[in-house]
Coordinates of C-alpha atoms in Angstrom, one line a residue:
X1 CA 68.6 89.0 101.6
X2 CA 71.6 91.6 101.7
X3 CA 75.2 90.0 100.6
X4 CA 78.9 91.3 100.8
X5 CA 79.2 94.4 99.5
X6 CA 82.6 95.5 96.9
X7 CA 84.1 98.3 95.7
X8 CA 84.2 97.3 92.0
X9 CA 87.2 99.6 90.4
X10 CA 86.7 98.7 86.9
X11 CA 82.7 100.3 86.7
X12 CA 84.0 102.5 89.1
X13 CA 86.0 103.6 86.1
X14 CA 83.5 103.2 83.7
X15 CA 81.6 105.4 85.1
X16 CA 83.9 108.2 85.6
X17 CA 84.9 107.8 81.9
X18 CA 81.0 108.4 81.2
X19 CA 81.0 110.8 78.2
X20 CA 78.4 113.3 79.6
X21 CA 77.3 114.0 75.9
X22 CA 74.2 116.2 76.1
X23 CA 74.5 116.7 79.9
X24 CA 76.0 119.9 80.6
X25 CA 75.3 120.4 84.3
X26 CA 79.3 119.9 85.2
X27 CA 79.7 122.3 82.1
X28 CA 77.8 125.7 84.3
X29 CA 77.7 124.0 87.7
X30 CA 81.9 123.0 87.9
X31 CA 82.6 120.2 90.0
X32 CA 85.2 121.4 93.0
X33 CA 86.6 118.5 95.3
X34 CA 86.3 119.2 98.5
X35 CA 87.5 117.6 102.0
X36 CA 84.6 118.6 104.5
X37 CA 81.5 117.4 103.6
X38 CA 80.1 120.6 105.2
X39 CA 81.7 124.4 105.2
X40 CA 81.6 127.6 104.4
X41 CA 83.3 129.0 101.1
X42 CA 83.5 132.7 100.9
X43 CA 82.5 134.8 97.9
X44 CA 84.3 138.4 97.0
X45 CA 84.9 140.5 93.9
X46 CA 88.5 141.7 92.9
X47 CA 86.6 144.9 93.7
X48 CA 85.3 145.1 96.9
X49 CA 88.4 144.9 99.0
X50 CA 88.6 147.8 100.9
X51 CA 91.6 150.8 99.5
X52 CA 94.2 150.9 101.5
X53 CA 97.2 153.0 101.1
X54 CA 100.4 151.1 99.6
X55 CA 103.3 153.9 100.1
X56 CA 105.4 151.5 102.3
X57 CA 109.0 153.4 101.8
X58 CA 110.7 154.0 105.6
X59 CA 107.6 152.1 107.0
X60 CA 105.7 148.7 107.4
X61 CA 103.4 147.5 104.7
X62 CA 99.7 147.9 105.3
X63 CA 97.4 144.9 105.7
X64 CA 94.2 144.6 102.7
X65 CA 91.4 143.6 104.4
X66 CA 89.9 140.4 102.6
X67 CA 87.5 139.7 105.3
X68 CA 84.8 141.7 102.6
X69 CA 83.7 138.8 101.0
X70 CA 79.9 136.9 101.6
X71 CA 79.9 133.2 103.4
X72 CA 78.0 130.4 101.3
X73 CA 77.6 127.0 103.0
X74 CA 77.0 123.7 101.5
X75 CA 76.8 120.5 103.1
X76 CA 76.9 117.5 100.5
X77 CA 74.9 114.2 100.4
X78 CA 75.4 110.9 99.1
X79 CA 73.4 110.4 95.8
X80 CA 72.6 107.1 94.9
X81 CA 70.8 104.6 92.4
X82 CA 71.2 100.9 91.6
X83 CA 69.8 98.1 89.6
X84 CA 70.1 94.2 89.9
X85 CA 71.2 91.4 87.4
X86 CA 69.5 88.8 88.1
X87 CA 72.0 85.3 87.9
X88 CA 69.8 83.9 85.3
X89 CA 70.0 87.1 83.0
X90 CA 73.7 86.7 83.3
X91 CA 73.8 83.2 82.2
X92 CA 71.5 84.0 79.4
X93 CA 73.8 87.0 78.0
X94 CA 77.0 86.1 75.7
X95 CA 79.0 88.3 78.0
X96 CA 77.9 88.7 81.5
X97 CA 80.1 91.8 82.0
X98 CA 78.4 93.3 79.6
X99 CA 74.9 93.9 81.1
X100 CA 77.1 95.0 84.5
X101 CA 78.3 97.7 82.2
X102 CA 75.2 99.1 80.3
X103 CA 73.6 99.4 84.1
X104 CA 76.3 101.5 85.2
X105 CA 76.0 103.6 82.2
X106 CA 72.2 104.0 82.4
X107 CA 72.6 104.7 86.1
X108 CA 75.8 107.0 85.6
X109 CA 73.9 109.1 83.4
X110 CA 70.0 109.3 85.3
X111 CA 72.6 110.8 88.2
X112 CA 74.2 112.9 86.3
X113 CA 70.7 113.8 84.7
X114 CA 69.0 114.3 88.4
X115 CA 72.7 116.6 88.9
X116 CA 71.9 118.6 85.9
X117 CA 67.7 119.1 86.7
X118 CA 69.0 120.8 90.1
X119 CA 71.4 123.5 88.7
X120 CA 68.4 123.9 85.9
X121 CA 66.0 124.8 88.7
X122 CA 68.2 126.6 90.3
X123 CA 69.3 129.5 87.0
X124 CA 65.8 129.3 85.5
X125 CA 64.5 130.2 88.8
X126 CA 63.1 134.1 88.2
X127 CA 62.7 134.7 91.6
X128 CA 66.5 134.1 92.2
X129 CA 67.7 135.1 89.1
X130 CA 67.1 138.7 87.0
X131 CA 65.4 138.3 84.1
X132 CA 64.0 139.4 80.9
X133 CA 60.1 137.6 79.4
X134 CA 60.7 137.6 75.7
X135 CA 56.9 136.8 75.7
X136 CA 55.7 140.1 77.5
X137 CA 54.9 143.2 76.2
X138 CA 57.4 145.2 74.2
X139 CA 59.3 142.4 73.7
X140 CA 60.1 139.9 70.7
X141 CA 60.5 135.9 70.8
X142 CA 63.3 134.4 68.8
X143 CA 61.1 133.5 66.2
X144 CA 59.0 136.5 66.0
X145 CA 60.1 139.4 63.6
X146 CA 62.3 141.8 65.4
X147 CA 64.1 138.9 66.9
X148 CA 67.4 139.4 65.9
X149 CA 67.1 143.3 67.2
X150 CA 65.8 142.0 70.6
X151 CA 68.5 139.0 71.3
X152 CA 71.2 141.3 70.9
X153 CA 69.9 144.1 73.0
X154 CA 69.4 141.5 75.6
X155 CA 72.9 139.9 75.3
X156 CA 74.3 143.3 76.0
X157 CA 71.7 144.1 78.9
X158 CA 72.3 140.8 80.7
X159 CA 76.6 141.3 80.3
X160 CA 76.2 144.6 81.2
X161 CA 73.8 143.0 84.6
X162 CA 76.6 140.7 85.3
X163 CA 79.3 142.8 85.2
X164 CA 77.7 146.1 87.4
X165 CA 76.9 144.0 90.1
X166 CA 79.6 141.3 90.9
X167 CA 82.5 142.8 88.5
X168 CA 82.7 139.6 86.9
X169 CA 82.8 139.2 83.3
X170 CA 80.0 136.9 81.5
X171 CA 81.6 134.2 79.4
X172 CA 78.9 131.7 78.6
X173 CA 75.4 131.1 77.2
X174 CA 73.2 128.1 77.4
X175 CA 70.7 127.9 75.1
X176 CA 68.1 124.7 74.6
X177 CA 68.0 122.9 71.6
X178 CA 64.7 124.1 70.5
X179 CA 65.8 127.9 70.6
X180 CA 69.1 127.1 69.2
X181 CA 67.4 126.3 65.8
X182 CA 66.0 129.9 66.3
X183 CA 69.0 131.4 66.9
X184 CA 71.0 130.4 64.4
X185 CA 68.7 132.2 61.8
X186 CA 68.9 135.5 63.5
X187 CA 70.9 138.0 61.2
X188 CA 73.7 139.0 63.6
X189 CA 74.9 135.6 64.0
X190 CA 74.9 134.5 60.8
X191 CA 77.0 137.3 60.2
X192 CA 79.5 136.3 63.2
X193 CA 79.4 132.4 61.9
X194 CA 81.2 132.8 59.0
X195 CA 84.3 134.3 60.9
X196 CA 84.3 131.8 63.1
X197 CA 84.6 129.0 60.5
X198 CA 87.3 126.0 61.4
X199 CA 87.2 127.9 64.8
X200 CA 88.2 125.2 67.5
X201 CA 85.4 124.3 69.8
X202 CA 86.5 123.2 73.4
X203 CA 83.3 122.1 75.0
X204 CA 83.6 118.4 73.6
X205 CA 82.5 116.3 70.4
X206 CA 78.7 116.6 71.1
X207 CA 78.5 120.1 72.0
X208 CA 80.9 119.8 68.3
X209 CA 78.5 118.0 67.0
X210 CA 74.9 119.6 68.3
X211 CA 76.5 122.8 66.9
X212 CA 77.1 121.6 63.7
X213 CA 73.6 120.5 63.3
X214 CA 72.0 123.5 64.2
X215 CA 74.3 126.2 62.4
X216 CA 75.7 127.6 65.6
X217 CA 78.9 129.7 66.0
X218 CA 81.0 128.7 69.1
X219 CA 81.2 131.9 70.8
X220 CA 78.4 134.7 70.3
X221 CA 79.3 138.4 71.2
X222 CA 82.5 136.8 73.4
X223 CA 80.4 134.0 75.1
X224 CA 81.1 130.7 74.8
X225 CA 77.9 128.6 73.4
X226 CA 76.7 125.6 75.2
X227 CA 73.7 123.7 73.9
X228 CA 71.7 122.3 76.2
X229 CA 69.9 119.0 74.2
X230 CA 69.4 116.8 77.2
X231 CA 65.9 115.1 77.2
X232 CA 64.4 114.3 80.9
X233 CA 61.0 111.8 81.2
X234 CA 58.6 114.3 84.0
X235 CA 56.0 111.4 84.6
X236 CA 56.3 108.5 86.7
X237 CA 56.2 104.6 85.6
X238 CA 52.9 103.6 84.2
X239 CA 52.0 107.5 83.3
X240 CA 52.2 108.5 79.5
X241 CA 55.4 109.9 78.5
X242 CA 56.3 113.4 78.5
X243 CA 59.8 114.4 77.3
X244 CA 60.8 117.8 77.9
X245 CA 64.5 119.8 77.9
X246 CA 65.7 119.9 81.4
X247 CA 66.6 123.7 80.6
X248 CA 62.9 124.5 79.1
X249 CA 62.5 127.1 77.1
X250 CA 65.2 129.9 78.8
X251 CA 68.4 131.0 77.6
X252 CA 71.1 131.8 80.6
X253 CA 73.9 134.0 80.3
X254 CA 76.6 133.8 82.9
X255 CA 80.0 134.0 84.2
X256 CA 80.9 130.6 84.8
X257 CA 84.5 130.7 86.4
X258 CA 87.8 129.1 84.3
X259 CA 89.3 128.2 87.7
X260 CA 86.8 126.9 90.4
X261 CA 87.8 126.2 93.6
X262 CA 90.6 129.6 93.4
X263 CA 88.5 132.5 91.8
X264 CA 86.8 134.1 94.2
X265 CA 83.6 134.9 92.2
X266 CA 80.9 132.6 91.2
X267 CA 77.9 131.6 91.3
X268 CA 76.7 127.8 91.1
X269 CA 79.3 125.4 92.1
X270 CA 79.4 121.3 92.2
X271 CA 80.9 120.8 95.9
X272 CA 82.0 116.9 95.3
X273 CA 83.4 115.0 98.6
X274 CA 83.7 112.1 96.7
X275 CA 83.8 111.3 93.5
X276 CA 81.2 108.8 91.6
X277 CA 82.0 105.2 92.6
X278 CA 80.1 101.6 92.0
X279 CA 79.4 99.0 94.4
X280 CA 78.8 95.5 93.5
X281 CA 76.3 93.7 96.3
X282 CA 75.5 89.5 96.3
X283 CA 71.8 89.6 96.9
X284 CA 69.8 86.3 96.9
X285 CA 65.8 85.8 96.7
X286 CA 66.2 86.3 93.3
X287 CA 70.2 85.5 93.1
X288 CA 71.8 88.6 91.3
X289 CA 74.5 91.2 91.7
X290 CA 73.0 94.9 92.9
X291 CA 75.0 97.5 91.1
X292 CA 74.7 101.0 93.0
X293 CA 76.3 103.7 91.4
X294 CA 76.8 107.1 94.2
X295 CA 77.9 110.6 94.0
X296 CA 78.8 112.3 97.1
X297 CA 78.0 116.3 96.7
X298 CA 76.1 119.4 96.8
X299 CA 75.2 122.4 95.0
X300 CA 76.5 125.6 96.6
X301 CA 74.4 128.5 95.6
X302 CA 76.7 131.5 95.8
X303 CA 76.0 134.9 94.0
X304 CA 73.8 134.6 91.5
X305 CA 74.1 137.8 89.8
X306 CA 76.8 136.2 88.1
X307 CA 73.5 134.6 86.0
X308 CA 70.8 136.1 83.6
X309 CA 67.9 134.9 82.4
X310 CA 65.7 135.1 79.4
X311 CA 62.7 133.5 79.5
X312 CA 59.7 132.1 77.0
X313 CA 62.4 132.7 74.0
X314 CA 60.4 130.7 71.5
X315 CA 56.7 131.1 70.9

């Protein structure tokens, strides 16, 4: 039987406080508030407004047409998952509170995990995305010899890509855990590691942290490194275990912009129309509390030639 429902504030702000850790979905997909659930946002280059001349002396001014850019829609969706605790787990804990907060936690981060999986599909999709398969002919893997040679050339392919057809310069690149052991042998950045020594990393203490561990420079040939080490579970209860890298194995280069919701050139966005929140429900047959954790958004898929992809990286 359904109770009352609450707002409860304080896991409300528990779970806004999550530390996303190894999630970096927020990270490439940034979240934008929005106040329609559904609209239209429109995407343009600095470079595609038509010329028009600007000689205005003994005359009016003449209107720039901004009407060039392209219409993306998104319309967002609640997102939600709960748990109960039961009455007579609470009265068997030291703290009841306390098992209230490690559900919101766990659910907290399986959304933001399912929020991460859907901007994964979406940039290591090769029919959206341009791409380069380390594992086909002519090519090297990170790990095979000519390596090094290879991940460079396709650093400056894929920023070259970015930039010819949205005039948008790339700034970031995602690489899995996995590869990220592979790329910090490669000779070129090794070389660019030891000038970046002490360098101060902005993507938080466990991208800090997952860096450290693997020998990785923050920023390779001017793009900001993000390590994607999340860990997702593919099979369903009762099915043997399969952990895989929500990313696999593809590195993305991309411009991911340092302003969302004002530039006027990007690719993935987080459209949020309201922010997570918790809800605390009486339920009875067993007695317990329901704890629902929801996320109101969507993800808006604008131009994706602001992404590249390298795929099969490792062997």
């Amino acid at each position: 039987m359904k109770g009352t429902l609450r707002h409860d504030q304080y896991l409300t702000d528990l779970s806004l406080a999550y530390p996303k850790g190894k999630l970096i979905g927020e990270i490439v997909a940034p979240v934008v508030p929005v106040n329609f659930f559904s609209n239209k946002i429109f995407v343009d280059s600095d470079d595609a407004i038509n010329q028009v001349q600007d000689f205005a002396e003994g005359s009016s001014s003449q209107r720039v047409d901004f009407e060039a850019g392209t219409p993306y829609s998104y319309r967002t969706t609640r997102k939600a998952l709960h748990d109960v605790v039961l009455a007579k787990e609470a009265l068997n804990s030291d703290i009841a509170i306390r098992l209230k907060q490690q559900i919101t936690e766990k659910l907290t981060h399986r959304l933001l995990l399912k929020h991460e999986l859907r901007v994964a599909s979406i940039l290591t999709d090769t029919t959206k995305i341009a791409n380069i398969n380390l594992a086909s002919t002519g090519h090297n893997q990170l790990n095979e010899t000519g390596g090094s040679e290879e991940f460079e050339k396709d650093i400056v392919i894929a920023v070259k890509s970015i930039f010819d057809n949205t005039g948008a310069t790339a700034n970031m690149i995602v690489i899995p855990f996995h590869a990220a052991l592979h790329v910090a042998n490669l000779s070129f950045v090794k070389e660019s590691l030891k000038y970046q020594y002490g360098m101060e990393i902005l993507t938080g203490e466990l991208q800090r942290q997952a860096m450290a561990v693997v020998g990785l420079p923050p920023v390779i040939k001017g793009l900001r490194v993000v390590i994607a080490s999340g860990r997702v579970n593919t099979n369903a209860k009762g099915q043997t275990k399969s952990v895989s890298n929500p990313w696999g194995n593809n590195i993305i280069i991309g411009h991911v912009p340092e302003n969302p919701g004002l530039d006027s050139m990007f690719g993935v966005l987080t459209m949020e129309y309201e922010s997570r929140k918790v809800i605390v429900e009486n339920v009875t047959d067993p007695a317990g509390e329901k704890i629902i954790v929801e996320w109101d958004y969507d993800i808006l898929e604008a131009d994706l030639n602001n992404f590249y992809l390298l795929t099969n990286v490792i062997a």
